[in-house]
mmCIF file of C-alpha atoms in Angstrom:
data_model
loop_
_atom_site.group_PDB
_atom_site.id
_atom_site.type_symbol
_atom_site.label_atom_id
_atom_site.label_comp_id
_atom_site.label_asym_id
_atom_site.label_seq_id
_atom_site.Cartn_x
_atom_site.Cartn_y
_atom_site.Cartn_z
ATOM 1 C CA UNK A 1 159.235 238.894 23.563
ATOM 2 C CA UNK A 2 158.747 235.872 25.203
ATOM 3 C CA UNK A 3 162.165 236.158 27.413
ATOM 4 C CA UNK A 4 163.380 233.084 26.427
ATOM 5 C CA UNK A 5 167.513 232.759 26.340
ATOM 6 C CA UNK A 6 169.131 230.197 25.010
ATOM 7 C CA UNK A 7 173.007 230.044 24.867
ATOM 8 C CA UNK A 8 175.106 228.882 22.709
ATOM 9 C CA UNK A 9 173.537 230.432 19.922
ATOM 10 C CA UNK A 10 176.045 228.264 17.566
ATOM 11 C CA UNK A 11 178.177 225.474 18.348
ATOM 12 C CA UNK A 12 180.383 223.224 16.154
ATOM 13 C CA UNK A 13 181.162 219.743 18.298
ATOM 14 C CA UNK A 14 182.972 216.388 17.353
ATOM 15 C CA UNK A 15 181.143 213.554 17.089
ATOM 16 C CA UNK A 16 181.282 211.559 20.495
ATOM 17 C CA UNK A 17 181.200 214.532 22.531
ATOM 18 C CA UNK A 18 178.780 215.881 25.016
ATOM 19 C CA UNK A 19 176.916 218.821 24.436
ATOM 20 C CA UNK A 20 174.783 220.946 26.983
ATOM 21 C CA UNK A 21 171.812 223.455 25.721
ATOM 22 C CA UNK A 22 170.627 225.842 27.871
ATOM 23 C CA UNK A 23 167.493 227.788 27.773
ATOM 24 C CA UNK A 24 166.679 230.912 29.895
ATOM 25 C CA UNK A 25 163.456 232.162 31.052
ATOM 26 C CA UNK A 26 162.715 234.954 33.091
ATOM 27 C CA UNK A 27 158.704 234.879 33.018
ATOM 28 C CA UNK A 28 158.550 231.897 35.623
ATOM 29 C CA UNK A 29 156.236 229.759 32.967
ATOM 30 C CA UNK A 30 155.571 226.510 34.045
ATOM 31 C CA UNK A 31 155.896 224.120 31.225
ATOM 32 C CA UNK A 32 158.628 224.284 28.366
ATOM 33 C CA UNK A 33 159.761 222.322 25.483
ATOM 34 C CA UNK A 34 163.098 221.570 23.390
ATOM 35 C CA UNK A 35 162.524 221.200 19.481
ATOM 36 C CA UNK A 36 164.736 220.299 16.474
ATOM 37 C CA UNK A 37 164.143 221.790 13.151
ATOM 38 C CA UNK A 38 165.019 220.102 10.085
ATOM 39 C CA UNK A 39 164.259 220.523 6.626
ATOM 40 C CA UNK A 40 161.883 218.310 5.504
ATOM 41 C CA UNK A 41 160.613 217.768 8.886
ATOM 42 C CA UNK A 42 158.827 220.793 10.016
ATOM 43 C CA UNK A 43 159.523 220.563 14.410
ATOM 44 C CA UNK A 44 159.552 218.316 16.090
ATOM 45 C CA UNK A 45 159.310 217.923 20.108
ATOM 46 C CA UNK A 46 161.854 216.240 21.822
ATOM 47 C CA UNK A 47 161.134 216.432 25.488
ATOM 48 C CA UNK A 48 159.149 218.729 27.653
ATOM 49 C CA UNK A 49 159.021 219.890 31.148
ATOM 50 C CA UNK A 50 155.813 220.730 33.508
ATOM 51 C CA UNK A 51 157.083 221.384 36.323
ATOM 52 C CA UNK A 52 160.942 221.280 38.663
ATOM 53 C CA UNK A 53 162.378 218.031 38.300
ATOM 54 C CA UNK A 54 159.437 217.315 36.066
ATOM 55 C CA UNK A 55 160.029 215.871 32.526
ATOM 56 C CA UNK A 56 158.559 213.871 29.791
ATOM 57 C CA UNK A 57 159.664 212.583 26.658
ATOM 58 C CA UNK A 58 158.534 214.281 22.530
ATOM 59 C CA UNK A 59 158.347 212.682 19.947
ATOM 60 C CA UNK A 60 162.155 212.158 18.728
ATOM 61 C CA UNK A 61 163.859 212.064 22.712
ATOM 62 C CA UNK A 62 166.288 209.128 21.634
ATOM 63 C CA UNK A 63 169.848 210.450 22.135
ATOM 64 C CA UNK A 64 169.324 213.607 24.396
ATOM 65 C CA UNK A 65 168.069 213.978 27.956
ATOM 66 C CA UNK A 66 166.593 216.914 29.486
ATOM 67 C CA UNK A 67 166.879 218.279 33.478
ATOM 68 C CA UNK A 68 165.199 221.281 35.162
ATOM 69 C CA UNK A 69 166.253 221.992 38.011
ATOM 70 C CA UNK A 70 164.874 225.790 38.371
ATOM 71 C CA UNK A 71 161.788 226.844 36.960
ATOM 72 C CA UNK A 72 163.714 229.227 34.957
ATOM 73 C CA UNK A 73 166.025 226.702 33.394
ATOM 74 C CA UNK A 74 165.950 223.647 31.093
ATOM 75 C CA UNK A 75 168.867 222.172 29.812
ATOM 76 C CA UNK A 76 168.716 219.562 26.956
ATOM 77 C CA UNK A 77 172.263 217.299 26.884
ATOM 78 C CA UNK A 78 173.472 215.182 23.762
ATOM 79 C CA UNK A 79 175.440 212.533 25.429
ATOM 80 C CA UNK A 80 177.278 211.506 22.687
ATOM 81 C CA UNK A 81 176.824 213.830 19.800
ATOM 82 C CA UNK A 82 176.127 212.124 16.541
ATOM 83 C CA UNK A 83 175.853 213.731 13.365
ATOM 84 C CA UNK A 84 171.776 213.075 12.746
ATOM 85 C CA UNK A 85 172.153 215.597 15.686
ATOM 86 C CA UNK A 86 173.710 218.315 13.661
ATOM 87 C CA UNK A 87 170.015 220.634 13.568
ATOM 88 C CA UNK A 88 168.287 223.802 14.992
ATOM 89 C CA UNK A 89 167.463 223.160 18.526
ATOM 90 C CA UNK A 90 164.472 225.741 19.733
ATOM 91 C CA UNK A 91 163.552 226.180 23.473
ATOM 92 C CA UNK A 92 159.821 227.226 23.728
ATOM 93 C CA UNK A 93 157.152 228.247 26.949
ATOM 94 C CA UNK A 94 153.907 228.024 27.045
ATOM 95 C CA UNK A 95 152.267 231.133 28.154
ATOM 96 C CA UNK A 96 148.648 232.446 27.616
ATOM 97 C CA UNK A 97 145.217 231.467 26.544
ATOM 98 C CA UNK A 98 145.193 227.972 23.812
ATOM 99 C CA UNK A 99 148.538 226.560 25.046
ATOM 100 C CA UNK A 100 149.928 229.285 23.432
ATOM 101 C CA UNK A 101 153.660 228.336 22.451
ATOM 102 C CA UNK A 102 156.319 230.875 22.170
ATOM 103 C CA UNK A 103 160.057 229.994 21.220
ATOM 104 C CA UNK A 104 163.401 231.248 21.663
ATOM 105 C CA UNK A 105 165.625 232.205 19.115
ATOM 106 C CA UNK A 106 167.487 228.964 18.313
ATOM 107 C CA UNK A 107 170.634 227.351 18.527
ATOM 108 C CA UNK A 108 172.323 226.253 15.842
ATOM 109 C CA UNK A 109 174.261 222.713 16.676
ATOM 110 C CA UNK A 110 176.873 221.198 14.036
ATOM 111 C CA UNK A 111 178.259 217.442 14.713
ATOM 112 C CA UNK A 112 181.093 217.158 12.439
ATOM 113 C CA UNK B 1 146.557 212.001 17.593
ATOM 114 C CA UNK B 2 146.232 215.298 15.431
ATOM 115 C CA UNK B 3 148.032 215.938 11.976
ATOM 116 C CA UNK B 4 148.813 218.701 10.144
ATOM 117 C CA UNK B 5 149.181 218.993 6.385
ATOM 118 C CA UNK B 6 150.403 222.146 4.296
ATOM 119 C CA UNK B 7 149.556 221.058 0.864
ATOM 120 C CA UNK B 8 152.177 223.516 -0.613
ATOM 121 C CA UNK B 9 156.379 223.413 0.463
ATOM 122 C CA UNK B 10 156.929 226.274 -1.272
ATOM 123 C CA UNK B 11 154.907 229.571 -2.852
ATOM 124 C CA UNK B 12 156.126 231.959 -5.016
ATOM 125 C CA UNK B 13 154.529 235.514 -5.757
ATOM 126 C CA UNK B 14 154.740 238.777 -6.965
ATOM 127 C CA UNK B 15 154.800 241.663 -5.030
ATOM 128 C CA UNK B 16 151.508 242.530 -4.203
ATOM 129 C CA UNK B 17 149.730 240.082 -5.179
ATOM 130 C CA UNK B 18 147.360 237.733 -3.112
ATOM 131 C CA UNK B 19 148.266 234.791 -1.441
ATOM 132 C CA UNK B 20 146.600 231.464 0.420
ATOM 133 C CA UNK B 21 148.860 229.080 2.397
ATOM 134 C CA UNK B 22 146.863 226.212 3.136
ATOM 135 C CA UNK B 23 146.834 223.964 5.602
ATOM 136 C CA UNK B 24 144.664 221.189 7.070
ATOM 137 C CA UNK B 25 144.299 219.032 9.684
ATOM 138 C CA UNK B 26 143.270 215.911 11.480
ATOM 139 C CA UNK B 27 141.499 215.454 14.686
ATOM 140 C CA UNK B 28 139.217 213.686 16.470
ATOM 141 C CA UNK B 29 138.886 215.987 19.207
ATOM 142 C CA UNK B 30 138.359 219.576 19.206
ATOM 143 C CA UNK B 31 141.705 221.790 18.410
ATOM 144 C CA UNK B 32 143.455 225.456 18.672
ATOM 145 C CA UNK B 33 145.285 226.332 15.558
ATOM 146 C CA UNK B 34 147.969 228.484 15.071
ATOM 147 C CA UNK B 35 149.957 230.256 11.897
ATOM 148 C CA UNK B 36 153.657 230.946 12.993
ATOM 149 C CA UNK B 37 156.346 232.920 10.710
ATOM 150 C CA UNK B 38 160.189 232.149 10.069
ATOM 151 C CA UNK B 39 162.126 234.578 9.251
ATOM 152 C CA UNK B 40 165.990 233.657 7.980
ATOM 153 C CA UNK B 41 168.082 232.703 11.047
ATOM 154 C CA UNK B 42 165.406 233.327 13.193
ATOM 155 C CA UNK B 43 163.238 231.838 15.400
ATOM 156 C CA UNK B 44 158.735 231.096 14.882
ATOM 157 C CA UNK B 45 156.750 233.983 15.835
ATOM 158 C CA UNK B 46 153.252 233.765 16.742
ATOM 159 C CA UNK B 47 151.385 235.262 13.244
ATOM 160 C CA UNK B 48 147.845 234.563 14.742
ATOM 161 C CA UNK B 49 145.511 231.814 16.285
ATOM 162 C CA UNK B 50 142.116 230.440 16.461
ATOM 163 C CA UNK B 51 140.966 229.298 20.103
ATOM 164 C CA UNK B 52 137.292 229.682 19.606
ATOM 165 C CA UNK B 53 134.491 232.369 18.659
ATOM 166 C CA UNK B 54 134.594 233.874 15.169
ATOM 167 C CA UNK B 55 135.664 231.659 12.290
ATOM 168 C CA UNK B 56 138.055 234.673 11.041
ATOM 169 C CA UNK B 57 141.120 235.604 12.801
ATOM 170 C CA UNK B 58 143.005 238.402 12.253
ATOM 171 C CA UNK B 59 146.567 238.524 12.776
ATOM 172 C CA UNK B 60 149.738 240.549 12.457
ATOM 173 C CA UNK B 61 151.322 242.541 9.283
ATOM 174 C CA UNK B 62 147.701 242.007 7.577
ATOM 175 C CA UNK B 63 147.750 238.266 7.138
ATOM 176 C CA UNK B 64 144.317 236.702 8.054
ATOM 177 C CA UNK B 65 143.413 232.975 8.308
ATOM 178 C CA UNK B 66 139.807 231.130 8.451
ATOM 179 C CA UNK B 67 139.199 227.934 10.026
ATOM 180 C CA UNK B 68 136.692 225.813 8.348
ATOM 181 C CA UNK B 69 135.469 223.062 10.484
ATOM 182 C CA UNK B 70 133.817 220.762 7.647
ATOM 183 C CA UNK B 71 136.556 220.906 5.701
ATOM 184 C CA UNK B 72 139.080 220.747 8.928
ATOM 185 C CA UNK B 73 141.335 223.494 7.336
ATOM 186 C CA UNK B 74 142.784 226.732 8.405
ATOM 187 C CA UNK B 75 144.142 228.649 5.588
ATOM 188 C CA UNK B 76 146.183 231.842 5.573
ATOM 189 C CA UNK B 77 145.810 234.955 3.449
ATOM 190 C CA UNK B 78 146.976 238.293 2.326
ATOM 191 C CA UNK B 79 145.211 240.542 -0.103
ATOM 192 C CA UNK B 80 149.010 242.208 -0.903
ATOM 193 C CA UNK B 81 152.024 240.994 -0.305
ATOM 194 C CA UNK B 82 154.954 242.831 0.196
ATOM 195 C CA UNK B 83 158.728 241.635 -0.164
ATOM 196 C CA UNK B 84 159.226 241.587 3.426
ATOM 197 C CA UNK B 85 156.560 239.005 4.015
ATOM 198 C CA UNK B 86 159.326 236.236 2.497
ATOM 199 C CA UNK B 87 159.799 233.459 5.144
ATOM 200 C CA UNK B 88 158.720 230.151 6.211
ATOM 201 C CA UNK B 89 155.056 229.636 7.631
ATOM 202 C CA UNK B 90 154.514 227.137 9.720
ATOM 203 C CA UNK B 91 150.374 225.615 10.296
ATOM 204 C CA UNK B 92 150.033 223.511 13.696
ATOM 205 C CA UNK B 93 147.620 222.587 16.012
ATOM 206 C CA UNK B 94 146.633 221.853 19.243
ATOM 207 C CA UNK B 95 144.204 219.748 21.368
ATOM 208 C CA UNK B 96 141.484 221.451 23.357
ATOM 209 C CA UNK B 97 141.890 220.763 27.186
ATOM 210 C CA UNK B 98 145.037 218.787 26.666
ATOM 211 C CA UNK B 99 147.565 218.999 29.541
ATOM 212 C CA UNK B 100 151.705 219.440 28.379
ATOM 213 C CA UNK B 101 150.737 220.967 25.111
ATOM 214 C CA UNK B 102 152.738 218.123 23.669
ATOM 215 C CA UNK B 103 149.910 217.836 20.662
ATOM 216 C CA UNK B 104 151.153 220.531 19.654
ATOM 217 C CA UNK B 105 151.954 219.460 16.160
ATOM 218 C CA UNK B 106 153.470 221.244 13.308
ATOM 219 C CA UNK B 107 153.287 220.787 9.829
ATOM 220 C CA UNK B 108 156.428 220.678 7.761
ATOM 221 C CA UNK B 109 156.395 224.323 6.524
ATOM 222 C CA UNK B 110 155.555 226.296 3.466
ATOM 223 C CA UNK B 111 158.333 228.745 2.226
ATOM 224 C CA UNK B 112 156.396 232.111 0.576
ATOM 225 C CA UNK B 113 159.276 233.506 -1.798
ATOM 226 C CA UNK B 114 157.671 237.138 -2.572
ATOM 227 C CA UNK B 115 159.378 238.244 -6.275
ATOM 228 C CA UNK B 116 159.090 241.740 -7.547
#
C-alpha cells in the first residue's frame, strides 16, 4: 500500500464541464504522476509533478492541467470535458530504489 | 526515447499450465524494467523488477521474469498457473539515472485469460 487516495472513484460529467481529480498521499513522496488508461493504449502519462508548485507536462497533457499545491496533493482539472476524455485516470508516486512507480486505485471518468 | 513492445494482447491457458508473457524493449541507454499486474477494476501492482545484479528476478505469487540484454527483452513466467492469476500484465521500462521518471514507458498490455 502505497497510500495513495484518489477521490472520486467514479464520475459521470457532461461534456463542457469542468472536472477536478484529486489524488491523496500520505507518504510525503516527492514526485507524482496522473495517467489515462485506455484500451488499446496501454498508459499513458499526462503530467507530472517534482516538487510544490512544480509541474511538467506527459505525453498526452492537451486538455487537462495539473496544480500541487501541498506535497501531499495533486489535482489534475479537465477544463472542458470532452468525450476522448471519458478513460481511467491513475494517480501514481514514485517511491524506492529504480524510480519505482506505485499507483492508486483509479478513477473512473465518463464524458457523456 | 525507450519503447516497449508485448508481442502478445492477449494469452489464453489452462490451469496449470506454463506461461511466457513477452516483452521487449528499446533503448539506447541503460534501463530498469518492471512487470505490473491488473486485476478487474483495479489498479497496477508492482509484480517484480530488474534494477541491476542477477539476470533473474523473482517476484510475487511465483511469477519470475529474465532480462536478456542481447536480445533487449524481459519476459515473464510461471511454471503453473492458477485461475486467479487472470488479469492484465503490463511490461515497462525505465531510464537509468533519469530525473522525473517520466521514461517510464508502458507497453500496451497483455491480458492472461487462465481456463480450466
Amino acid at each position: 500500500d502505497a497510500g495513495i487516495t484518489q477521490s472520486p472513484r467514479h464520475k459521470v460529467t457532461e461534456t463542457g464541464t469542468p472536472v477536478t481529480l484529486r489524488c491523496h498521499q500520505t507518504e510525503n513522496h516527492r514526485y507524482m504522476y496522473w495517467y489515462r488508461q485506455d484500451p488499446g493504449h496501454g498508459l499513458r502519462l499526462i503530467h507530472y509533478s517534482y516538487g510544490v508548485k512544480d509541474t511538467d507536462k506527459g505525453e498526452v497533457s492537451d486538455g487537462y492541467s495539473v496544480s500541487r499545491s501541498k506535497t501531499e496533493d495533486f489535482l489534475l482539472t479537465l477544463e472542458s470535458a470532452t468525450s476522448s476524455q471519458t478513460s481511467v485516470y491513475f494517480c501514481a508516486i514514485r517511491g524506492g530504489a529504480g524510480n519505482t512507480i506505485y499507483f492508486g486505485e483509479g478513477s473512473w471518468l465518463t464524458v457523456v | 526515447a525507450q519503447s516497449v513492445t508485448q508481442l502478445d494482447s492477449q494469452v489464453p491457458v489452462f490451469e496449470e499450465a506454463p506461461v511466457e508473457l513477452r516483452c521487449n524493449y528499446s533503448s539506447s541507454v541503460s534501463v530498469y524494467l518492471f512487470w505490473y499486474v491488473q486485476y478487474p477494476n483495479q489498479g497496477l501492482q508492482l509484480l517484480l523488477k530488474y534494477l541491476s545484479g542477477s539476470t533473474l528476478v523473482k517476484g510475487i505469487n511465483g511469477f519470475e521474469a529474465e532480462f536478456n540484454k542481447s536480445q533487449t527483452s524481459f519476459h515473464l513466467r510461471k511454471p503453473s498457473v492458477h485461475i486467479s492469476d487472470t488479469a492484465e500484465y503490463f511490461c515497462a521500462v525505465s531510464a537509468v539515472n533519469q530525473g522525473g521518471s517520466e521514461k517510464l514507458v508502458f507497453g500496451k498490455g497483455t491480458k492472461l485469460t487462465v481456463n480450466p
